[in-house]
PDB file of C-alpha atoms and ligand atoms in Angstrom:
ATOM      1  CA  UNK Q  70      99.248  86.695  83.320  1.00  0.00           C
ATOM      2  CA  UNK Q  71     100.594  89.586  81.183  1.00  0.00           C
ATOM      3  CA  UNK Q  72     101.198  92.797  83.118  1.00  0.00           C
ATOM      4  CA  UNK Q  73      98.583  95.350  81.850  1.00  0.00           C
ATOM      5  CA  UNK Q  74      97.513  98.456  84.432  1.00  0.00           C
ATOM      6  CA  UNK Q  75      94.656  99.180  82.104  1.00  0.00           C
ATOM      7  CA  UNK Q  76      92.121  97.812  85.369  1.00  0.00           C
ATOM      8  CA  UNK Q  77      93.793  97.247  88.174  1.00  0.00           C
ATOM      9  CA  UNK Q  78      94.221  98.908  91.221  1.00  0.00           C
ATOM     10  CA  UNK Q  79      95.010  98.808  94.753  1.00  0.00           C
ATOM     11  CA  UNK Q  80      92.734 100.985  97.451  1.00  0.00           C
ATOM     12  CA  UNK Q  81      94.347 101.076 100.975  1.00  0.00           C
ATOM     13  CA  UNK Q  82      91.182 101.275 102.941  1.00  0.00           C
ATOM     14  CA  UNK Q  83      90.661 102.305 106.541  1.00  0.00           C
ATOM     15  CA  UNK Q  84      87.852  99.476 108.253  1.00  0.00           C
ATOM     16  CA  UNK Q  85      87.864 101.548 111.175  1.00  0.00           C
ATOM     17  CA  UNK Q  86      87.324 100.876 114.917  1.00  0.00           C
ATOM     18  CA  UNK Q  87      85.370  98.215 114.908  1.00  0.00           C
ATOM     19  CA  UNK Q  88      81.791  99.331 114.492  1.00  0.00           C
ATOM     20  CA  UNK Q  89      80.055  98.353 111.064  1.00  0.00           C
ATOM     21  CA  UNK Q  90      77.964 101.823 110.824  1.00  0.00           C
ATOM     22  CA  UNK Q  91      81.647 103.946 111.410  1.00  0.00           C
ATOM     23  CA  UNK Q  92      83.613 102.330 108.023  1.00  0.00           C
ATOM     24  CA  UNK Q  93      82.505 104.971 105.748  1.00  0.00           C
ATOM     25  CA  UNK Q  94      80.518 104.629 102.154  1.00  0.00           C
ATOM     26  CA  UNK Q  95      82.880 104.978 100.247  1.00  0.00           C
ATOM     27  CA  UNK Q  96      85.066 101.960 101.712  1.00  0.00           C
ATOM     28  CA  UNK Q  97      82.238  99.932 101.926  1.00  0.00           C
ATOM     29  CA  UNK Q  98      82.159 100.949  98.249  1.00  0.00           C
ATOM     30  CA  UNK Q  99      85.692  99.660  97.522  1.00  0.00           C
ATOM     31  CA  UNK Q 100      84.885  96.415  98.995  1.00  0.00           C
ATOM     32  CA  UNK Q 101      82.548  96.054  97.069  1.00  0.00           C
ATOM     33  CA  UNK Q 102      84.033  97.007  93.933  1.00  0.00           C
ATOM     34  CA  UNK Q 103      87.631  94.273  95.086  1.00  0.00           C
ATOM     35  CA  UNK Q 104      87.839  90.768  93.208  1.00  0.00           C
ATOM     36  CA  UNK Q 105      91.047  90.485  96.369  1.00  0.00           C
ATOM     37  CA  UNK Q 106      90.905  91.478  99.602  1.00  0.00           C
ATOM     38  CA  UNK Q 107      94.370  91.969 101.654  1.00  0.00           C
ATOM     39  CA  UNK Q 108      95.584  91.694 105.274  1.00  0.00           C
ATOM     40  CA  UNK Q 109      95.913  90.819 108.464  1.00  0.00           C
ATOM     41  CA  UNK Q 110      94.090  88.277 109.595  1.00  0.00           C
ATOM     42  CA  UNK Q 111      91.242  89.447 112.103  1.00  0.00           C
ATOM     43  CA  UNK Q 112      90.680  92.964 109.369  1.00  0.00           C
ATOM     44  CA  UNK Q 113      90.305  89.756 106.487  1.00  0.00           C
ATOM     45  CA  UNK Q 114      87.353  88.320 108.830  1.00  0.00           C
ATOM     46  CA  UNK Q 115      85.420  91.430 108.860  1.00  0.00           C
ATOM     47  CA  UNK Q 116      85.316  90.889 105.049  1.00  0.00           C
ATOM     48  CA  UNK Q 117      82.091  88.172 104.320  1.00  0.00           C
ATOM     49  CA  UNK Q 118      83.265  85.430 101.920  1.00  0.00           C
ATOM     50  CA  UNK Q 119      81.250  85.891  98.843  1.00  0.00           C
ATOM     51  CA  UNK Q 120      82.483  84.199  94.794  1.00  0.00           C
ATOM     52  CA  UNK Q 121      84.243  86.081  92.262  1.00  0.00           C
ATOM     53  CA  UNK Q 122      85.825  88.247  96.553  1.00  0.00           C
ATOM     54  CA  UNK Q 123      89.203  85.553  97.623  1.00  0.00           C
ATOM     55  CA  UNK Q 124      90.397  87.245 100.600  1.00  0.00           C
ATOM     56  CA  UNK Q 125      93.631  86.925 101.504  1.00  0.00           C
ATOM     57  CA  UNK Q 126      94.697  86.785 104.877  1.00  0.00           C
ATOM     58  CA  UNK Q 127      98.642  87.158 106.225  1.00  0.00           C
ATOM     59  CA  UNK Q 128      99.521  88.007 109.579  1.00  0.00           C
ATOM     60  CA  UNK Q 129     100.706  90.680 111.323  1.00  0.00           C
ATOM     61  CA  UNK Q 130     104.563  91.447 110.577  1.00  0.00           C
ATOM     62  CA  UNK Q 131     105.003  90.658 107.091  1.00  0.00           C
ATOM     63  CA  UNK Q 132     103.534  93.873 106.246  1.00  0.00           C
ATOM     64  CA  UNK Q 133     105.409  94.766 103.319  1.00  0.00           C
ATOM     65  CA  UNK Q 134     105.202  91.155 101.806  1.00  0.00           C
ATOM     66  CA  UNK Q 135     101.696  91.332 101.416  1.00  0.00           C
ATOM     67  CA  UNK Q 136     101.894  95.063  99.871  1.00  0.00           C
ATOM     68  CA  UNK Q 137     104.416  93.291  97.284  1.00  0.00           C
ATOM     69  CA  UNK Q 138     101.671  90.334  97.040  1.00  0.00           C
ATOM     70  CA  UNK Q 139      99.131  93.585  96.028  1.00  0.00           C
ATOM     71  CA  UNK Q 140     100.800  95.625  93.924  1.00  0.00           C
ATOM     72  CA  UNK Q 141     101.119  92.572  91.783  1.00  0.00           C
ATOM     73  CA  UNK Q 142      98.071  91.822  91.314  1.00  0.00           C
ATOM     74  CA  UNK Q 143      96.548  94.859  90.715  1.00  0.00           C
ATOM     75  CA  UNK Q 144      99.665  94.963  88.108  1.00  0.00           C
ATOM     76  CA  UNK Q 145      97.211  91.703  86.287  1.00  0.00           C
ATOM     77  CA  UNK Q 146      94.324  93.446  86.050  1.00  0.00           C
ATOM     78  CA  UNK Q 147      93.131  92.590  89.460  1.00  0.00           C
ATOM     79  CA  UNK Q 148      90.840  94.860  92.082  1.00  0.00           C
ATOM     80  CA  UNK Q 149      92.907  94.487  95.135  1.00  0.00           C
ATOM     81  CA  UNK Q 150      91.842  96.153  98.583  1.00  0.00           C
ATOM     82  CA  UNK Q 151      94.091  96.306 100.917  1.00  0.00           C
ATOM     83  CA  UNK Q 152      92.012  96.423 104.600  1.00  0.00           C
ATOM     84  CA  UNK Q 153      93.518  98.618 108.264  1.00  0.00           C
ATOM     85  CA  UNK Q 154      91.962  98.803 111.260  1.00  0.00           C
ATOM     86  CA  UNK Q 155      91.232 102.391 112.066  1.00  0.00           C
ATOM     87  CA  UNK Q 156      92.847 103.939 109.675  1.00  0.00           C
ATOM     88  CA  UNK Q 157      95.617 103.415 107.092  1.00  0.00           C
ATOM     89  CA  UNK Q 158      97.538 105.868 107.298  1.00  0.00           C
ATOM     90  CA  UNK Q 159      97.922 105.542 110.622  1.00  0.00           C
ATOM     91  CA  UNK Q 160     100.703 102.661 112.465  1.00  0.00           C
ATOM     92  CA  UNK Q 161      99.114 100.481 109.067  1.00  0.00           C
ATOM     93  CA  UNK Q 162      99.184  99.468 105.502  1.00  0.00           C
ATOM     94  CA  UNK Q 163      99.760 102.401 103.418  1.00  0.00           C
ATOM     95  CA  UNK Q 164     102.987 103.813 104.368  1.00  0.00           C
ATOM     96  CA  UNK Q 165     103.616  99.532 103.935  1.00  0.00           C
ATOM     97  CA  UNK Q 166     102.121  99.824 100.027  1.00  0.00           C
ATOM     98  CA  UNK Q 167     104.376 103.076  99.119  1.00  0.00           C
ATOM     99  CA  UNK Q 168     107.480 100.679 100.193  1.00  0.00           C
ATOM    100  CA  UNK Q 169     106.872  97.938  98.696  1.00  0.00           C
ATOM    101  CA  UNK Q 170     106.360  99.768  95.704  1.00  0.00           C
ATOM    102  CA  UNK Q 171     109.712 101.993  96.572  1.00  0.00           C
ATOM    103  CA  UNK Q 172     111.556  98.385  96.503  1.00  0.00           C
ATOM    104  CA  UNK Q 173     110.244  96.820  94.081  1.00  0.00           C
ATOM    105  CA  UNK Q 174     111.618  99.745  91.795  1.00  0.00           C
ATOM    106  CA  UNK Q 175     109.688  98.181  88.321  1.00  0.00           C
ATOM    107  CA  UNK Q 176     109.148 101.343  86.720  1.00  0.00           C
ATOM    108  CA  UNK Q 177     105.071  99.812  85.347  1.00  0.00           C
ATOM    109  CA  UNK Q 178     104.148  99.511  89.279  1.00  0.00           C
ATOM    110  CA  UNK Q 179     104.226 104.114  89.093  1.00  0.00           C
ATOM    111  CA  UNK Q 180     102.105 103.813  86.696  1.00  0.00           C
ATOM    112  CA  UNK Q 181      99.117 101.779  88.473  1.00  0.00           C
ATOM    113  CA  UNK Q 182      96.282 103.146  90.181  1.00  0.00           C
ATOM    114  CA  UNK Q 183      97.128 103.516  94.345  1.00  0.00           C
ATOM    115  CA  UNK Q 184      94.645 105.114  96.281  1.00  0.00           C
ATOM    116  CA  UNK Q 185      94.353 105.917  99.944  1.00  0.00           C
ATOM    117  CA  UNK Q 186      91.193 106.218 101.745  1.00  0.00           C
ATOM    118  CA  UNK Q 187      90.845 107.111 104.978  1.00  0.00           C
ATOM    119  CA  UNK Q 188      89.233 105.873 107.539  1.00  0.00           C
ATOM    120  CA  UNK Q 189      88.278 106.738 111.916  1.00  0.00           C
ATOM    121  CA  UNK Q 190      91.520 105.944 113.479  1.00  0.00           C
ATOM    122  CA  UNK Q 191      91.158 104.247 117.182  1.00  0.00           C
ATOM    123  CA  UNK Q 192      92.325 107.441 119.383  1.00  0.00           C
ATOM    124  CA  UNK Q 193      89.559 109.842 117.447  1.00  0.00           C
ATOM    125  CA  UNK Q 194      87.479 107.496 118.016  1.00  0.00           C
ATOM    126  CA  UNK Q 195      88.605 107.266 121.876  1.00  0.00           C
ATOM    127  CA  UNK Q 196      88.417 110.741 122.235  1.00  0.00           C
ATOM    128  CA  UNK Q 197      84.651 111.876 120.581  1.00  0.00           C
ATOM    129  CA  UNK Q 198      83.753 108.464 123.142  1.00  0.00           C
ATOM    130  CA  UNK Q 199      85.663 110.419 126.722  1.00  0.00           C
ATOM    131  CA  UNK Q 200      84.540 113.970 125.078  1.00  0.00           C
ATOM    132  CA  UNK Q 201      87.526 116.172 123.696  1.00  0.00           C
ATOM    133  CA  UNK Q 202      90.679 115.183 124.770  1.00  0.00           C
ATOM    134  CA  UNK Q 203      91.962 115.948 121.488  1.00  0.00           C
ATOM    135  CA  UNK Q 204      90.533 119.239 121.169  1.00  0.00           C
ATOM    136  CA  UNK Q 205      94.008 121.550 121.680  1.00  0.00           C
ATOM    137  CA  UNK Q 206      97.599 120.366 119.978  1.00  0.00           C
ATOM    138  CA  UNK Q 207      98.112 116.536 120.301  1.00  0.00           C
ATOM    139  CA  UNK Q 208     101.065 113.883 119.298  1.00  0.00           C
ATOM    140  CA  UNK Q 209     100.210 110.212 118.409  1.00  0.00           C
ATOM    141  CA  UNK Q 210     103.232 107.529 119.300  1.00  0.00           C
ATOM    142  CA  UNK Q 211     103.514 104.004 118.581  1.00  0.00           C
ATOM    143  CA  UNK Q 212     104.662 102.045 121.611  1.00  0.00           C
ATOM    144  CA  UNK Q 213     105.927  98.734 119.675  1.00  0.00           C
ATOM    145  CA  UNK Q 214     109.732  98.805 119.781  1.00  0.00           C
ATOM    146  CA  UNK Q 215     109.580  96.432 116.758  1.00  0.00           C
ATOM    147  CA  UNK Q 216     110.043  98.952 114.648  1.00  0.00           C
ATOM    148  CA  UNK Q 217     112.554 101.516 116.503  1.00  0.00           C
ATOM    149  CA  UNK Q 218     114.161 101.196 119.547  1.00  0.00           C
ATOM    150  CA  UNK Q 219     112.701 101.751 122.681  1.00  0.00           C
ATOM    151  CA  UNK Q 220     115.015 104.366 123.524  1.00  0.00           C
ATOM    152  CA  UNK Q 221     113.746 106.846 120.728  1.00  0.00           C
ATOM    153  CA  UNK Q 222     110.909 106.021 122.292  1.00  0.00           C
ATOM    154  CA  UNK Q 223     111.529 107.184 125.580  1.00  0.00           C
ATOM    155  CA  UNK Q 224     112.769 110.794 124.313  1.00  0.00           C
ATOM    156  CA  UNK Q 225     110.093 111.395 121.570  1.00  0.00           C
ATOM    157  CA  UNK Q 226     107.463 110.425 124.899  1.00  0.00           C
ATOM    158  CA  UNK Q 227     109.665 112.544 127.121  1.00  0.00           C
ATOM    159  CA  UNK Q 228     109.286 115.726 124.310  1.00  0.00           C
ATOM    160  CA  UNK Q 229     106.017 115.539 124.573  1.00  0.00           C
ATOM    161  CA  UNK Q 230     105.174 115.323 127.353  1.00  0.00           C
ATOM    162  CA  UNK Q 231     107.552 118.680 128.502  1.00  0.00           C
ATOM    163  CA  UNK Q 232     105.796 120.333 125.061  1.00  0.00           C
ATOM    164  CA  UNK Q 233     102.571 120.534 126.900  1.00  0.00           C
ATOM    165  CA  UNK Q 234     101.144 118.156 124.220  1.00  0.00           C
ATOM    166  CA  UNK Q 235      98.295 115.569 124.788  1.00  0.00           C
ATOM    167  CA  UNK Q 236      98.914 112.065 123.624  1.00  0.00           C
ATOM    168  CA  UNK Q 237      97.557 109.299 121.939  1.00  0.00           C
ATOM    169  CA  UNK Q 238      99.555 105.950 122.255  1.00  0.00           C
ATOM    170  CA  UNK Q 239      99.326 102.700 119.930  1.00  0.00           C
ATOM    171  CA  UNK Q 240     100.133  99.233 120.960  1.00  0.00           C
ATOM    172  CA  UNK Q 241     100.772 100.688 124.033  1.00  0.00           C
ATOM    173  CA  UNK Q 242     101.424  97.143 126.773  1.00  0.00           C
ATOM    174  CA  UNK Q 243     102.043  93.380 125.183  1.00  0.00           C
ATOM    175  CA  UNK Q 244     103.474  90.480 126.320  1.00  0.00           C
ATOM    176  CA  UNK Q 245     106.552  90.066 124.671  1.00  0.00           C
ATOM    177  CA  UNK Q 246     107.837  94.106 126.630  1.00  0.00           C
ATOM    178  CA  UNK Q 247     105.548  93.908 129.489  1.00  0.00           C
ATOM    179  CA  UNK Q 248     108.607  95.983 132.327  1.00  0.00           C
ATOM    180  CA  UNK Q 249     108.499  99.430 129.050  1.00  0.00           C
ATOM    181  CA  UNK Q 250     104.442 100.504 129.562  1.00  0.00           C
ATOM    182  CA  UNK Q 251     105.593 100.837 133.302  1.00  0.00           C
ATOM    183  CA  UNK Q 252     108.090 102.892 132.067  1.00  0.00           C
ATOM    184  CA  UNK Q 253     106.608 104.782 129.695  1.00  0.00           C
ATOM    185  CA  UNK Q 254     104.622 105.576 132.522  1.00  0.00           C
ATOM    186  CA  UNK Q 255     107.048 106.904 134.776  1.00  0.00           C
ATOM    187  CA  UNK Q 256     108.497 108.981 133.027  1.00  0.00           C
ATOM    188  CA  UNK Q 257     104.527 110.172 131.977  1.00  0.00           C
ATOM    189  CA  UNK Q 258     104.734 111.467 135.890  1.00  0.00           C
ATOM    190  CA  UNK Q 259     108.212 113.292 135.126  1.00  0.00           C
ATOM    191  CA  UNK Q 260     107.023 115.461 132.033  1.00  0.00           C
ATOM    192  CA  UNK Q 261     103.665 115.876 132.704  1.00  0.00           C
ATOM    193  CA  UNK Q 262     102.451 115.491 136.177  1.00  0.00           C
ATOM    194  CA  UNK Q 263     101.371 113.425 138.476  1.00  0.00           C
ATOM    195  CA  UNK Q 264      97.588 115.443 138.153  1.00  0.00           C
ATOM    196  CA  UNK Q 265      97.800 114.327 134.652  1.00  0.00           C
ATOM    197  CA  UNK Q 266      94.195 112.716 133.379  1.00  0.00           C
ATOM    198  CA  UNK Q 267      94.721 109.881 131.669  1.00  0.00           C
ATOM    199  CA  UNK Q 268      92.157 107.471 129.980  1.00  0.00           C
ATOM    200  CA  UNK Q 269      92.495 103.795 128.385  1.00  0.00           C
ATOM    201  CA  UNK Q 270      89.706 103.250 125.903  1.00  0.00           C
ATOM    202  CA  UNK Q 271      89.917  98.926 124.948  1.00  0.00           C
ATOM    203  CA  UNK Q 272      87.751  97.867 122.404  1.00  0.00           C
ATOM    204  CA  UNK Q 273      86.479 100.782 121.449  1.00  0.00           C
ATOM    205  CA  UNK Q 274      83.157 100.859 119.848  1.00  0.00           C
ATOM    206  CA  UNK Q 275      82.826  96.938 120.074  1.00  0.00           C
ATOM    207  CA  UNK Q 276      80.457  94.934 122.591  1.00  0.00           C
ATOM    208  CA  UNK Q 277      83.196  94.924 124.905  1.00  0.00           C
ATOM    209  CA  UNK Q 278      83.401  98.315 124.715  1.00  0.00           C
ATOM    210  CA  UNK Q 279      85.541  99.743 128.086  1.00  0.00           C
ATOM    211  CA  UNK Q 280      86.643 103.035 129.426  1.00  0.00           C
ATOM    212  CA  UNK Q 281      88.692 104.487 131.841  1.00  0.00           C
ATOM    213  CA  UNK Q 282      89.980 107.310 133.566  1.00  0.00           C
ATOM    214  CA  UNK Q 283      92.644 108.043 136.127  1.00  0.00           C
ATOM    215  CA  UNK Q 284      95.054 110.857 136.863  1.00  0.00           C
ATOM    216  CA  UNK Q 285      98.638 109.313 135.720  1.00  0.00           C
ATOM    217  CA  UNK Q 286      99.572 108.910 140.067  1.00  0.00           C
ATOM    218  CA  UNK Q 287      96.578 106.132 139.390  1.00  0.00           C
ATOM    219  CA  UNK Q 288      97.319 104.647 136.755  1.00  0.00           C
ATOM    220  CA  UNK Q 289      98.518 101.155 136.753  1.00  0.00           C
ATOM    221  CA  UNK Q 290     100.470  98.846 133.737  1.00  0.00           C
ATOM    222  CA  UNK Q 291      97.929  95.994 133.509  1.00  0.00           C
ATOM    223  CA  UNK Q 292      94.952  99.598 132.974  1.00  0.00           C
ATOM    224  CA  UNK Q 293      96.517  99.137 129.078  1.00  0.00           C
ATOM    225  CA  UNK Q 294      96.911  96.303 126.714  1.00  0.00           C
ATOM    226  CA  UNK Q 295      97.369  95.594 123.340  1.00  0.00           C
ATOM    227  CA  UNK Q 296      93.558  95.959 122.631  1.00  0.00           C
ATOM    228  CA  UNK Q 297      93.719  99.681 124.341  1.00  0.00           C
ATOM    229  CA  UNK Q 298      94.264 102.487 122.971  1.00  0.00           C
ATOM    230  CA  UNK Q 299      95.767 105.073 125.785  1.00  0.00           C
ATOM    231  CA  UNK Q 300      94.742 109.300 125.787  1.00  0.00           C
ATOM    232  CA  UNK Q 301      97.622 111.423 127.775  1.00  0.00           C
ATOM    233  CA  UNK Q 302      95.818 114.553 128.291  1.00  0.00           C
ATOM    234  CA  UNK Q 303      97.890 118.053 128.620  1.00  0.00           C
ATOM    235  CA  UNK Q 304      97.714 120.700 132.421  1.00  0.00           C
ATOM    236  CA  UNK Q 305      94.498 121.389 131.405  1.00  0.00           C
ATOM    237  CA  UNK Q 306      92.638 118.848 130.738  1.00  0.00           C
ATOM    238  CA  UNK Q 307      89.857 118.268 133.124  1.00  0.00           C
ATOM    239  CA  UNK Q 308      86.879 117.027 133.372  1.00  0.00           C
ATOM    240  CA  UNK Q 309      82.788 118.437 133.144  1.00  0.00           C
ATOM    241  CA  UNK Q 310      80.384 116.141 134.824  1.00  0.00           C
ATOM    242  CA  UNK Q 311      81.176 112.695 132.816  1.00  0.00           C
ATOM    243  CA  UNK Q 312      82.878 114.149 130.350  1.00  0.00           C
ATOM    244  CA  UNK Q 313      86.605 115.043 129.701  1.00  0.00           C
ATOM    245  CA  UNK Q 314      87.624 117.647 127.435  1.00  0.00           C
ATOM    246  CA  UNK Q 315      91.012 119.850 126.654  1.00  0.00           C
ATOM    247  CA  UNK Q 316      90.372 123.630 126.451  1.00  0.00           C
ATOM    248  CA  UNK Q 317      90.883 125.237 123.001  1.00  0.00           C
ATOM    249  CA  UNK Q 318      93.093 128.027 124.873  1.00  0.00           C
ATOM    250  CA  UNK Q 319      97.192 127.725 126.299  1.00  0.00           C
ATOM    251  CA  UNK Q 320      99.399 129.554 127.380  1.00  0.00           C
ATOM    252  CA  UNK Q 321     103.372 129.043 126.614  1.00  0.00           C
ATOM    253  CA  UNK Q 322     105.077 128.646 130.361  1.00  0.00           C
ATOM    254  CA  UNK Q 323     108.343 128.475 128.621  1.00  0.00           C
TER     255      UNK Q 323
HETATM  256  N1  SAH W 518      94.779 101.735 111.837  1.00  0.00           N
HETATM  257  C1  SAH W 518      95.024 101.180 113.032  1.00  0.00           C
HETATM  258  C2  SAH W 518      96.500 101.785 114.297  1.00  0.00           C
HETATM  259  C3  SAH W 518      96.703  99.944 114.245  1.00  0.00           C
HETATM  260  S1  SAH W 518      97.581  99.829 114.924  1.00  0.00           S
HETATM  261  C4  SAH W 518      94.313 102.558 113.806  1.00  0.00           C
HETATM  262  O1  SAH W 518      93.785 103.908 112.874  1.00  0.00           O
HETATM  263  O2  SAH W 518      93.405 103.440 114.744  1.00  0.00           O
HETATM  264  C5  SAH W 518      96.663  98.929 116.567  1.00  0.00           C
HETATM  265  C6  SAH W 518      96.831  99.586 117.658  1.00  0.00           C
HETATM  266  O3  SAH W 518      95.305 100.366 117.339  1.00  0.00           O
HETATM  267  C7  SAH W 518      96.319  98.458 118.789  1.00  0.00           C
HETATM  268  O4  SAH W 518      97.515  98.348 120.218  1.00  0.00           O
HETATM  269  C8  SAH W 518      95.221  99.536 119.395  1.00  0.00           C
HETATM  270  O5  SAH W 518      96.151 100.124 120.440  1.00  0.00           O
HETATM  271  C9  SAH W 518      94.549 100.248 118.704  1.00  0.00           C
HETATM  272  N2  SAH W 518      93.306 100.349 118.313  1.00  0.00           N
HETATM  273  C10 SAH W 518      92.413  99.723 117.327  1.00  0.00           C
HETATM  274  N3  SAH W 518      91.582  98.883 117.224  1.00  0.00           N
HETATM  275  C11 SAH W 518      90.827  99.791 118.481  1.00  0.00           C
HETATM  276  C12 SAH W 518      89.831  99.847 119.387  1.00  0.00           C
HETATM  277  N4  SAH W 518      88.578  99.828 118.752  1.00  0.00           N
HETATM  278  N5  SAH W 518      89.653 100.175 120.953  1.00  0.00           N
HETATM  279  C13 SAH W 518      90.532 100.597 121.745  1.00  0.00           C
HETATM  280  N6  SAH W 518      91.991 101.094 120.942  1.00  0.00           N
HETATM  281  C14 SAH W 518      92.370 100.178 119.227  1.00  0.00           C
END
């Protein structure tokens, strides 16, 4: 196939946290118009198979390879939707596509039509279910050490806690690194204080959704797994009836 940039495109889209009503209509339109769907197996499985649409489901650890494949197909005139859960710019495929573009170093690819379309990220979907824990300044941190050293994660946790940010943690606890989340809780107790509220939101917007809020002193590592996004408030985060919120103001206590 000869390379042409005339009609092909790559659109990197977010499918939201799970519920189909939380997929934006913009993203639905892209999926309707795509000839090829590229992504991690469970996300591609959310797209029905049908004539004229090819599904390319791959394992999670080959993001840049998958992105290069998507760019190559677009260069041959195909309309490619790269799918991520949540938002594609949050610990997901959008950066992988731009990294692949840089690594490939093909001048013609720089003229490709590449667009990123946002989705509802797990942290904000969970926050909305809980109340408004991210109502003031916050930090989003990926607790997986696949792509960065654990020492850096510890440092960021400590500094974000000490600076008074509320926090959202992605990929909090996997079977391959069971001790790290216990260590993360220890650091948070020291940096934020044991009475700070922490919420564990599992399978948000899916049929098995489970949301639990406790203090850092009460939290145990088993409350999190890879299907959970963890939300830690700041020291002003509080309960009002069944709701949890962080006030919109803060004081500078140094
Ligand atoms: N791009 C995605 C995040 C991918 S990283 C987004 O913006 O949401 C994968 C992590 O996201 C999981 O380990 C979990 O921490 C979180 N996550 C994704 N979907 C979730 C859901 N429905 N409920 C709770 N956590 C979720």
